[in-house]
Amino acid sequence: MLRELGKRLVVLVLTVVVVVAVAAGGPALVQDETDEETLENPEYDPDTVAPEPVAATGTVDADPDPDADETGTVVIDRGHSNRFTRADIAPLVDALVREGYAVEFYTDGDLATALEDADAFLVIDPGSEYLTGDVDDVRQFTGNGGRLVMVGEPDRTAITTGLLGSSIQTQESRLTTLGSRYGMSVDTEYLYNQENADGTFKHVLARPTDEGADDLDGVEDVAMYTAAAVTARDGTVLLRTAPETHKSGSDEVTGEYPVVVERNNALLLGDKTFLRSDRHRVADNERLVAYVAEFMIEGDYRAPPDEDGESGANGTPTPTATPTPTPTSNDTTSTPATGRKRS
Amino acid sequence: MASRLRALLTRIARSYVLFVVIGVVVGLALAPVAWDATSSEGTVAVVPVAGTIDGGTAAGVSSMLQQARADPDVKAVVLLVNSGGGGAAASEELYLQTKRTSAEMPVITSVDASAASGAYYTIAPSDHIYTKPASTVGSVGVLATTPQALEPTTIVSTTGPNKLTGGDEREFNYILESLGNAFVGAVFEQRGDRIELSRSEVEQARVYSGTQAVQNGLVDSIGGRQAAVEHAADEAELDSYDVRVMRPDGTVRFLSRSNYVASTAPDKEMVSAAYLHGEEPSGPVFLMVPATYLESATNGSADAPTADGPGATETPGGTHAA
């Protein structure tokens, strides 16, 4: 009886072993079919997806004309609600100071008096237009050898958050009256480029034109941050954006837009951010900063004889005040587009 | 009497009628099984991709797609999309899931109210995309709140200058750009042969209506769910098929009122943009959503929109510091 029971127990155990063995081995046989293939993702190749950053090295090294004065003064406009911070101008100020130039701010009062001892006048992103009298003062200044540098911006949207919530305001560079007297203007739309950019589409890259290459020696690319196109009638374009640049709002149209133009004693730039402490080393920005410093240093304002101040306001330069040996043209509006003249 | 009854029974027992009757009864009982076994050659699984794409949505849809791939009956998948996108990483997860499914069986998509940004990313690997004229698709791009410029102070000490922010605004834009490149690259990898737009036109991140999208090749044709199901069966060469509609678990959350209205999800709710990026921006959240969704959701929500300005105002893409 006991033997019979033993036999049955053995059969039971063997059955359990067989069942467990089948259960263990089964999935291995079945799984072969359900194994999913590894997925190839060529679209995520890091070399094509991650953009190569534009190098941010270099130092501002101004190399002004040897004939330029050893010392002088640059006046920076603070009297027209100008929007800039110390960080925006620090690299430029640093370059001027190292060349022996002092920097002063104009806040209010008679502009002509403020510019009396200056060699150059720098106007960055003004929030209010120049009145006719001020424009005349600046014209008189540049007509007698002073240099004018205007830095514009496209229309910018500024968000201010206060107790009553946030509001959106448009900031405009009010350079119309001053710029137009020099045949210059700043566009209101920002430039963007999806292929040639420093990281993102609004950080456009600009390149020297054939005429600009002389002044901007060694510059390949300049990175501009939300820049505006600028124009100068009969002026010289020093920098143009890379091909395939768009203006905001004109997504279908591309072009190579001028962002730095020069005409006689006036220089107009379409962006202020490239001057900033944390951007002035990107690409060859340091060379452009140096050029702006050189342009100002090479100015040499000679106040006209007493009671003759009005003549300069009409845009007639005094030939004797010419700082460079370039032939002068008494009628600035007839200056040929190709020739780059400073008078 | 008894003998007559016995004779009748004997006769019935000897005739075939009884057996035929029994046969019919048994046969009818088994018929449904047999009908099922032969009438359908396979199943078309309908997988809804609804609402804001976050980790939960991505996990739900991934699980449904995994089930579809694992089930030998499922021969094709229809993605029923009604979403304006969501988180970047979650959208990428869904893209990879759709791509994997598409490698194994036909995947046909039907767009409801919208398949924008991250949702378009999700459906890009489909073999065919149907939209309705009122659908919106596109918005191929990424947005994020730019980190504030901060410097380590005596209050917060760090071991490195970028520990607080991760990098400055310029470097941050390079990060964002690499996400955008991956997105655009994936769209062209999947649909480059059909898209009529140039790469930079796609990068401009416009939203298109269904009919415009057919013209520019972001989608294939106009049609509804039924067209998508039939197309899927056709691609899988199924003459007779079952349709299995899968259902997401839990609540489906919508940023956009139009998506919410179009949704057939049993449990749905509207949420504000803060659902994605939080009330107080505490760091960059990479989003694949049209910025208009973030604004309209904030303005349309019952909460006072004046106090929590960050929803709309912090929407990047509006302005840059530079």
XYZ file of C-alpha atoms in Angstrom:
665
model
C 0.000 0.000 0.000
C 2.753 2.418 0.978
C 4.721 1.438 -2.129
C 1.763 2.220 -4.318
C 1.495 5.695 -2.752
C 5.233 6.274 -3.270
C 4.926 5.536 -6.967
C 2.159 8.059 -7.320
C 4.154 10.703 -5.478
C 7.096 10.203 -7.798
C 4.794 10.640 -10.773
C 3.432 13.834 -9.198
C 6.887 15.300 -8.655
C 8.008 14.420 -12.166
C 4.923 16.058 -13.584
C 5.644 19.283 -11.655
C 9.232 19.286 -12.892
C 8.153 18.842 -16.492
C 5.552 21.631 -16.246
C 8.005 24.080 -14.663
C 10.667 23.230 -17.215
C 8.262 23.883 -20.089
C 7.160 27.164 -18.511
C 10.767 28.286 -18.114
C 11.843 27.336 -21.609
C 8.692 28.460 -23.382
C 9.157 32.246 -23.340
C 12.638 31.916 -24.746
C 11.160 30.095 -27.738
C 8.247 32.489 -28.167
C 10.151 35.739 -27.478
C 12.249 35.570 -30.594
C 9.317 36.821 -32.600
C 8.251 39.680 -30.343
C 11.702 41.176 -29.911
C 11.556 44.686 -31.329
C 14.263 45.823 -33.637
C 16.535 48.640 -32.568
C 15.462 51.940 -34.080
C 17.955 53.938 -36.117
C 17.665 57.710 -35.687
C 19.850 59.385 -38.291
C 17.801 62.588 -37.929
C 19.234 63.016 -34.442
C 22.886 62.856 -35.457
C 24.501 65.259 -32.967
C 26.892 66.644 -35.559
C 24.040 67.932 -37.678
C 21.597 68.811 -34.910
C 23.802 70.693 -32.443
C 24.986 73.960 -33.990
C 28.641 74.890 -33.731
C 28.824 78.024 -31.554
C 30.433 81.113 -33.031
C 33.702 81.691 -31.196
C 33.707 84.501 -28.645
C 37.352 85.466 -28.336
C 39.497 88.477 -29.077
C 40.111 91.886 -27.601
C 39.290 95.387 -28.745
C 42.439 96.897 -30.114
C 41.862 100.307 -31.664
C 44.481 101.410 -34.147
C 43.610 104.986 -35.115
C 45.244 107.003 -37.829
C 48.695 108.178 -36.626
C 47.692 111.717 -37.577
C 44.824 111.681 -35.099
C 45.132 113.639 -31.894
C 46.749 111.924 -28.948
C 43.999 113.039 -26.650
C 40.484 114.288 -27.002
C 36.928 113.969 -25.819
C 33.959 111.925 -26.895
C 30.502 113.089 -25.831
C 27.807 110.484 -25.353
C 24.191 111.589 -25.601
C 22.136 111.107 -22.447
C 19.696 113.912 -23.154
C 17.217 112.179 -25.432
C 15.915 109.324 -23.243
C 18.647 107.152 -24.670
C 18.303 103.502 -23.833
C 21.652 102.045 -22.967
C 23.427 100.839 -19.883
C 27.007 101.045 -18.743
C 27.480 97.434 -19.862
C 26.389 98.426 -23.376
C 29.191 100.915 -23.821
C 31.899 99.581 -21.501
C 34.094 97.919 -24.173
C 33.910 101.037 -26.373
C 34.623 103.388 -23.476
C 37.496 101.168 -22.452
C 38.999 101.365 -25.951
C 38.651 105.173 -25.992
C 40.206 105.570 -22.576
C 43.161 103.402 -23.540
C 43.736 105.671 -26.534
C 43.875 108.688 -24.253
C 40.342 109.954 -24.826
C 37.963 111.230 -22.185
C 34.279 110.417 -22.201
C 31.578 112.880 -21.210
C 27.814 112.671 -21.156
C 25.475 115.287 -22.547
C 22.313 115.411 -20.454
C 20.700 118.788 -21.083
C 21.445 122.357 -21.963
C 22.976 123.774 -25.098
C 24.276 120.949 -27.250
C 26.638 123.198 -29.164
C 28.371 124.156 -25.910
C 28.638 120.518 -24.876
C 30.254 119.646 -28.192
C 32.686 122.589 -28.169
C 35.673 120.620 -26.948
C 34.680 117.263 -28.363
C 35.964 115.257 -31.300
C 33.035 112.904 -31.588
C 29.410 112.630 -30.552
C 27.836 109.248 -29.853
C 24.042 108.847 -29.962
C 22.679 105.498 -28.878
C 19.032 104.484 -29.311
C 17.344 107.794 -28.394
C 13.810 107.607 -27.046
C 12.900 111.112 -28.199
C 13.465 112.981 -31.442
C 16.062 115.710 -31.826
C 14.695 119.210 -31.978
C 15.695 121.349 -34.911
C 18.122 123.426 -32.849
C 19.939 120.316 -31.649
C 20.112 118.929 -35.164
C 21.650 122.213 -36.311
C 24.218 122.026 -33.523
C 25.226 118.510 -34.540
C 25.376 119.522 -38.211
C 27.634 122.431 -37.315
C 29.796 120.037 -35.294
C 30.254 117.459 -38.064
C 30.553 120.152 -40.700
C 33.695 121.290 -38.922
C 35.434 117.988 -38.501
C 33.553 116.424 -35.611
C 32.415 112.858 -35.962
C 28.884 111.596 -35.333
C 28.129 107.972 -34.498
C 24.473 106.977 -34.371
C 23.393 103.605 -33.074
C 19.817 102.644 -33.878
C 17.623 99.694 -33.097
C 14.544 98.283 -34.752
C 11.212 98.775 -33.009
C 11.381 96.674 -29.869
C 8.621 95.309 -27.738
C 9.216 95.981 -24.084
C 7.255 94.264 -21.373
C 6.870 96.046 -18.087
C 5.315 94.324 -15.138
C 3.833 96.437 -12.406
C 1.213 96.193 -9.703
C -1.623 96.395 -12.206
C -0.303 93.545 -14.316
C 1.917 93.773 -17.317
C 1.833 96.072 -20.280
C 3.481 95.850 -23.638
C 5.053 98.921 -25.153
C 6.852 99.485 -28.380
C 10.215 101.212 -28.131
C 11.362 103.144 -31.147
C 14.771 104.507 -31.968
C 13.904 108.147 -32.558
C 16.679 108.956 -34.973
C 14.508 110.206 -37.796
C 15.155 113.963 -37.619
C 18.854 113.652 -36.854
C 19.533 110.800 -39.274
C 17.563 112.268 -42.140
C 19.693 115.419 -42.095
C 22.611 113.133 -42.952
C 20.611 111.231 -45.563
C 20.473 108.277 -43.190
C 17.658 106.219 -41.791
C 17.032 103.213 -39.551
C 14.461 100.565 -40.427
C 11.771 99.584 -37.935
C 11.777 95.839 -38.593
C 14.316 93.504 -37.055
C 16.482 91.307 -39.238
C 16.628 87.544 -38.953
C 18.499 84.753 -40.608
C 17.841 81.088 -40.060
C 21.041 79.822 -41.601
C 23.752 82.318 -40.725
C 23.221 83.215 -37.125
C 24.818 83.187 -33.701
C 22.641 80.565 -32.089
C 19.220 81.866 -32.940
C 17.600 83.506 -35.938
C 17.539 87.049 -34.524
C 21.289 86.999 -33.898
C 22.312 87.710 -37.461
C 25.806 87.578 -38.895
C 27.041 90.456 -41.045
C 30.022 90.607 -43.379
C 32.140 93.470 -44.699
C 31.407 94.764 -48.175
C 34.236 95.360 -50.638
C 34.336 99.015 -49.548
C 34.105 98.086 -45.887
C 36.908 95.546 -46.068
C 39.534 98.335 -46.071
C 38.323 99.750 -42.785
C 37.344 96.466 -41.204
C 40.556 94.671 -41.917
C 40.474 91.044 -40.837
C 36.754 90.962 -40.134
C 34.939 87.884 -41.415
C 31.709 87.945 -39.432
C 30.122 90.359 -37.010
C 27.257 89.116 -34.862
C 24.388 91.555 -34.402
C 21.568 90.995 -31.955
C 18.124 92.030 -33.168
C 19.479 94.527 -35.649
C 17.781 96.959 -37.994
C 18.692 97.611 -41.594
C 20.175 101.070 -42.104
C 20.532 103.223 -45.198
C 22.577 106.228 -46.242
C 21.974 108.117 -49.430
C 25.251 108.286 -51.324
C 26.946 106.672 -48.370
C 29.213 103.675 -48.035
C 27.954 100.361 -46.739
C 30.588 98.819 -44.483
C 28.701 95.714 -43.355
C 25.881 93.747 -44.850
C 24.045 90.799 -43.347
C 24.775 87.322 -44.646
C 22.684 86.070 -47.583
C 19.148 84.822 -46.931
C 18.451 87.459 -44.307
C 14.802 88.382 -43.778
C 13.154 91.439 -42.306
C 10.502 90.592 -39.752
C 7.108 90.736 -41.356
C 8.601 90.034 -44.785
C 9.173 86.333 -44.452
C 9.092 85.736 -48.194
C 11.764 88.283 -49.083
C 15.432 87.757 -48.419
C 18.378 90.005 -48.966
C 21.730 91.207 -47.713
C 20.777 94.247 -45.718
C 23.222 96.986 -44.738
C 23.712 97.230 -40.984
C 26.626 99.676 -40.819
C 26.796 102.676 -43.151
C 29.096 105.663 -43.281
C 28.757 108.992 -44.988
C 31.330 111.693 -44.577
C 31.633 112.339 -40.846
C 28.644 110.254 -39.809
C 28.508 106.564 -39.006
C 25.234 104.713 -38.475
C 24.907 101.239 -36.964
C 21.744 99.167 -36.732
C 22.424 97.428 -33.418
C 23.733 98.373 -29.991
C 23.961 94.930 -28.410
C 27.105 93.868 -30.259
C 28.928 96.552 -28.243
C 27.895 94.972 -24.965
C 30.391 93.562 -22.493
C 29.229 89.982 -22.954
C 28.861 90.166 -26.739
C 31.755 92.274 -27.967
C 34.061 89.276 -28.345
C 31.644 87.146 -30.373
C 32.792 86.540 -33.952
C 34.830 89.624 -34.983
C 32.726 92.098 -33.030
C 35.838 93.343 -31.246
C 37.143 94.636 -34.579
C 33.934 96.566 -35.228
C 34.044 98.049 -31.721
C 37.638 99.073 -32.416
C 36.582 100.616 -35.712
C 33.869 102.679 -34.034
C 36.499 103.922 -31.554
C 38.923 104.723 -34.377
C 36.224 106.562 -36.308
C 35.542 108.758 -33.291
C 39.205 109.332 -32.456
C 39.961 110.415 -35.999
C 37.434 113.209 -35.641
C 38.893 116.650 -35.104
C 36.388 119.362 -34.462
C 37.598 122.909 -35.026
C 35.117 125.488 -33.884
C 34.427 127.980 -36.663
C 35.317 131.632 -36.185
C 32.842 133.624 -34.127
C 29.397 134.381 -35.606
C 29.957 131.944 -38.398
C 28.253 129.079 -36.657
C 25.232 129.012 -38.945
C 27.142 128.172 -42.096
C 28.060 124.736 -40.822
C 24.442 123.946 -40.172
C 23.743 123.897 -43.881
C 25.996 120.938 -44.344
C 28.889 122.859 -45.896
C 32.089 121.556 -44.398
C 35.016 123.813 -43.898
C 37.757 122.444 -46.122
C 40.519 123.426 -43.758
C 39.095 121.220 -41.047
C 39.563 118.050 -43.039
C 41.454 115.562 -40.893
C 42.353 113.189 -43.699
C 43.980 113.948 -47.019
C 40.972 112.595 -48.890
C 39.670 115.118 -51.425
C 36.734 116.971 -50.046
C 33.444 117.671 -51.609
C 31.661 120.848 -50.735
C 28.318 119.468 -51.751
C 27.827 116.351 -49.701
C 24.660 115.329 -51.501
C 26.501 114.869 -54.775
C 29.132 112.531 -53.365
C 29.286 109.466 -55.625
C 27.938 106.265 -54.113
C 31.121 104.349 -54.709
C 33.653 106.782 -53.351
C 34.185 106.808 -49.629
C 35.055 110.284 -48.554
C 35.363 111.846 -45.225
C 35.205 115.555 -45.067
C -51.087 2.929 -26.573
C -47.674 2.296 -25.097
C -46.659 0.175 -28.028
C -47.679 2.876 -30.467
C -45.624 5.446 -28.611
C -42.610 3.169 -28.577
C -43.007 2.561 -32.310
C -43.064 6.311 -32.951
C -39.949 6.880 -30.871
C -38.163 4.043 -32.574
C -39.066 5.518 -35.901
C -37.848 8.950 -34.942
C -34.677 7.507 -33.579
C -34.026 5.646 -36.763
C -34.746 8.623 -39.030
C -32.112 11.301 -39.760
C -34.358 14.187 -38.849
C -33.482 14.164 -35.197
C -29.802 14.200 -35.898
C -30.179 17.005 -38.392
C -32.104 19.020 -35.814
C -29.510 18.385 -33.156
C -26.804 19.224 -35.664
C -28.410 22.547 -36.514
C -28.793 23.473 -32.855
C -25.208 22.623 -32.012
C -23.966 24.255 -35.180
C -25.831 27.493 -34.459
C -24.396 27.508 -30.988
C -20.893 27.335 -32.419
C -21.589 29.623 -35.388
C -20.623 32.939 -33.774
C -17.213 31.580 -32.909
C -16.726 30.321 -36.425
C -18.053 33.596 -37.863
C -15.622 35.582 -35.819
C -12.782 33.289 -36.701
C -13.193 33.747 -40.445
C -14.969 37.087 -41.008
C -12.130 39.384 -39.796
C -8.645 39.217 -41.200
C -7.287 41.596 -38.594
C -7.870 44.602 -36.418
C -7.301 48.311 -36.980
C -6.398 49.891 -33.634
C -7.470 53.507 -33.172
C -5.146 55.278 -30.755
C -6.195 58.741 -29.579
C -3.490 61.360 -28.980
C -5.520 63.957 -27.152
C -4.722 66.942 -25.020
C -1.551 68.522 -23.797
C 1.380 66.196 -24.281
C 3.094 65.662 -20.961
C 4.724 62.623 -19.422
C 1.352 61.089 -18.538
C -0.037 61.509 -22.053
C 3.163 60.142 -23.534
C 3.120 57.105 -21.249
C -0.541 56.402 -22.062
C -0.116 56.678 -25.827
C 3.156 54.727 -25.723
C 1.438 51.944 -23.838
C -1.430 51.815 -26.344
C 1.028 51.681 -29.242
C 3.017 48.963 -27.505
C -0.177 46.936 -27.049
C -0.993 47.409 -30.698
C 2.440 46.208 -31.763
C 2.345 43.218 -29.418
C -1.125 42.070 -30.489
C -0.844 39.789 -33.535
C -4.420 40.679 -34.501
C -3.614 44.371 -34.920
C -2.499 44.922 -38.485
C -2.689 48.728 -38.671
C -2.923 51.761 -36.392
C -4.920 54.946 -36.790
C -3.728 57.894 -34.713
C -6.606 60.170 -33.849
C -4.898 63.438 -33.000
C -6.340 66.448 -31.234
C -3.522 68.277 -29.521
C -1.524 71.466 -29.678
C 1.599 69.735 -28.412
C 3.177 70.087 -25.004
C 6.479 69.285 -23.397
C 9.444 68.820 -25.707
C 10.805 65.584 -24.264
C 7.335 64.011 -24.066
C 6.698 64.958 -27.702
C 9.995 63.382 -28.716
C 9.032 60.208 -26.881
C 5.809 60.039 -28.865
C 7.659 60.689 -32.107
C 9.919 57.729 -31.406
C 6.936 55.529 -30.520
C 5.079 56.419 -33.705
C 8.216 55.888 -35.728
C 8.700 52.450 -34.208
C 5.073 51.502 -34.851
C 5.256 52.804 -38.380
C 8.259 50.569 -39.012
C 6.136 47.524 -38.183
C 2.712 48.281 -39.624
C 0.784 50.990 -41.490
C 0.121 54.076 -39.363
C -2.497 56.479 -40.671
C -3.351 59.709 -38.881
C -6.583 61.632 -38.676
C -6.296 65.179 -37.301
C -9.223 66.606 -35.373
C -9.032 70.245 -34.290
C -5.265 70.456 -34.383
C -1.953 68.711 -34.563
C 0.389 71.569 -33.843
C 3.995 71.644 -32.702
C 4.691 68.587 -30.491
C 1.555 66.870 -31.801
C 2.735 67.355 -35.368
C 6.100 65.944 -34.284
C 4.201 62.890 -32.980
C 2.412 62.186 -36.253
C 5.276 63.034 -38.615
C 6.240 59.339 -39.118
C 2.686 58.425 -40.234
C 2.309 56.880 -43.673
C -0.576 59.201 -44.464
C -2.095 62.173 -42.633
C -5.711 63.252 -43.035
C -6.901 66.635 -41.815
C -10.161 68.478 -41.939
C -10.317 71.930 -43.515
C -10.660 73.469 -40.061
C -7.759 71.560 -38.520
C -4.597 73.464 -37.722
C -1.187 71.898 -38.173
C 2.395 73.097 -38.172
C 4.125 75.364 -35.665
C 7.313 73.338 -36.017
C 9.518 74.814 -33.306
C 10.434 75.029 -29.661
C 10.000 77.788 -27.108
C 11.235 78.281 -23.581
C 11.562 81.024 -21.044
C 15.035 82.463 -21.236
C 16.796 82.092 -17.899
C 17.289 85.309 -15.973
C 20.823 86.589 -15.729
C 21.915 85.831 -12.193
C 25.233 85.774 -10.478
C 26.286 83.778 -7.452
C 26.176 86.004 -4.409
C 26.920 85.784 -0.767
C 23.419 84.382 -0.275
C 23.647 81.645 -2.880
C 27.073 80.139 -3.382
C 27.937 77.865 -6.264
C 30.982 75.960 -7.439
C 30.840 77.476 -10.908
C 29.570 80.635 -12.637
C 26.895 78.841 -14.675
C 25.511 76.728 -11.866
C 22.662 79.174 -11.226
C 21.418 79.677 -14.761
C 22.993 76.865 -16.784
C 24.550 79.397 -19.131
C 23.838 82.882 -20.412
C 21.134 83.881 -22.845
C 23.374 83.443 -25.867
C 24.378 79.924 -24.852
C 20.772 79.147 -24.003
C 19.762 80.014 -27.539
C 22.223 77.425 -28.818
C 20.518 74.809 -26.651
C 17.119 75.839 -27.943
C 18.405 75.839 -31.502
C 19.646 72.259 -31.176
C 16.178 71.154 -30.039
C 14.644 72.987 -32.964
C 17.104 71.429 -35.403
C 16.236 67.958 -34.116
C 12.535 68.707 -34.613
C 12.883 70.124 -38.113
C 15.356 67.369 -39.025
C 12.892 64.705 -37.914
C 10.046 66.282 -39.893
C 12.179 66.308 -43.033
C 13.478 62.801 -42.390
C 9.876 61.560 -42.313
C 8.170 63.779 -44.851
C 10.982 65.408 -46.812
C 9.756 63.754 -50.003
C 6.293 65.324 -49.633
C 6.918 68.752 -48.065
C 6.869 71.569 -50.584
C 8.299 74.116 -48.142
C 11.982 74.811 -47.735
C 13.680 73.995 -44.475
C 13.802 77.628 -43.444
C 10.105 78.071 -44.251
C 9.286 75.176 -41.943
C 11.583 76.694 -39.304
C 9.520 79.869 -39.359
C 7.006 77.811 -37.350
C 3.802 78.973 -38.946
C 0.447 77.358 -38.278
C -1.523 76.253 -41.350
C -5.132 75.286 -41.916
C -5.905 71.771 -43.121
C -6.297 72.802 -46.740
C -3.138 74.930 -46.706
C -1.245 72.034 -45.180
C -2.379 69.718 -47.995
C -1.023 72.269 -50.456
C 2.353 72.576 -48.783
C 2.736 68.885 -48.042
C 2.751 68.989 -44.252
C -0.221 66.583 -44.516
C -1.489 64.370 -47.316
C -5.207 64.820 -47.825
C -8.528 66.005 -46.493
C -10.589 63.394 -44.708
C -12.044 62.327 -41.398
C -11.639 59.361 -39.084
C -13.545 56.959 -41.310
C -11.283 57.727 -44.236
C -8.279 57.109 -42.026
C -9.589 53.764 -40.776
C -10.430 52.592 -44.286
C -7.061 53.750 -45.553
C -5.317 51.889 -42.727
C -7.213 48.667 -43.522
C -6.382 49.128 -47.164
C -2.682 49.585 -46.454
C -2.729 46.447 -44.308
C -4.590 44.620 -47.112
C -7.539 43.765 -44.887
C -10.781 43.123 -46.763
C -12.656 42.512 -43.548
C -11.485 43.894 -40.261
C -12.386 44.880 -36.754
C -11.859 48.374 -35.378
C -10.676 48.618 -31.811
C -10.825 52.088 -30.292
C -8.383 52.383 -27.434
C -9.126 54.776 -24.616
C -6.664 56.781 -22.612
C -6.845 56.418 -18.867
C -7.543 59.454 -16.730
C -8.373 63.022 -17.567
C -7.362 64.615 -20.851
C -6.160 68.189 -20.345
C -6.496 70.895 -22.948
C -4.860 74.294 -23.294
C -6.924 75.256 -26.303
C -10.674 75.685 -26.231
C -11.032 74.495 -29.824
C -9.228 71.244 -29.038
C -11.325 70.815 -25.925
C -14.545 71.267 -27.859
C -13.478 68.829 -30.550
C -12.392 66.164 -28.093
C -14.458 63.023 -27.628
C -12.584 62.005 -24.502
C -15.013 60.993 -21.742
C -13.071 62.837 -19.086
C -11.635 66.161 -20.201
C -10.799 69.536 -18.715
C -9.361 72.905 -19.661
C -6.104 73.935 -18.018
C -4.176 77.184 -18.068
C -0.710 77.589 -19.540
C 0.672 77.441 -16.027
C 0.058 73.688 -16.227
C 3.052 73.523 -18.548
C 5.438 76.195 -17.359
C 4.294 76.887 -13.806
C 3.204 80.127 -12.205
C 6.692 81.336 -11.421
C 9.234 80.456 -14.075
C 11.816 78.579 -12.068
C 13.915 77.524 -14.996
C 13.632 76.796 -18.668
C 10.789 74.481 -19.664
C 11.192 73.429 -23.272
C 7.790 73.490 -24.884
C 6.522 72.426 -28.257
C 3.304 74.420 -28.276
C 2.182 77.352 -30.429
C 2.639 80.425 -28.228
C -0.930 81.497 -29.005
C -2.160 78.472 -27.076
C -0.369 79.659 -23.989
C -1.845 83.128 -24.227
C -5.419 82.160 -25.030
C -5.466 79.575 -22.276
C -4.334 82.131 -19.748
C -6.806 84.737 -20.877
C -9.639 82.280 -21.220
C -9.234 80.604 -17.874
C -11.479 81.500 -15.011
C -8.543 82.726 -12.943
C -7.916 86.443 -12.924
C -5.554 86.952 -15.832
C -4.242 90.258 -14.520
C -2.483 88.895 -11.483
C -0.667 85.989 -13.057
C 0.894 87.843 -15.895
C 3.789 85.412 -16.351
C 1.560 83.119 -18.394
C 1.348 85.525 -21.248
C 4.174 87.878 -20.624
C 6.907 85.373 -20.121
C 6.001 83.665 -23.345
C 9.302 83.688 -25.107
C 9.444 84.369 -28.772
C 7.634 87.600 -28.040
C 10.749 89.420 -27.176
C 14.384 88.806 -26.607
C 16.652 90.606 -24.307
C 19.112 91.197 -27.097
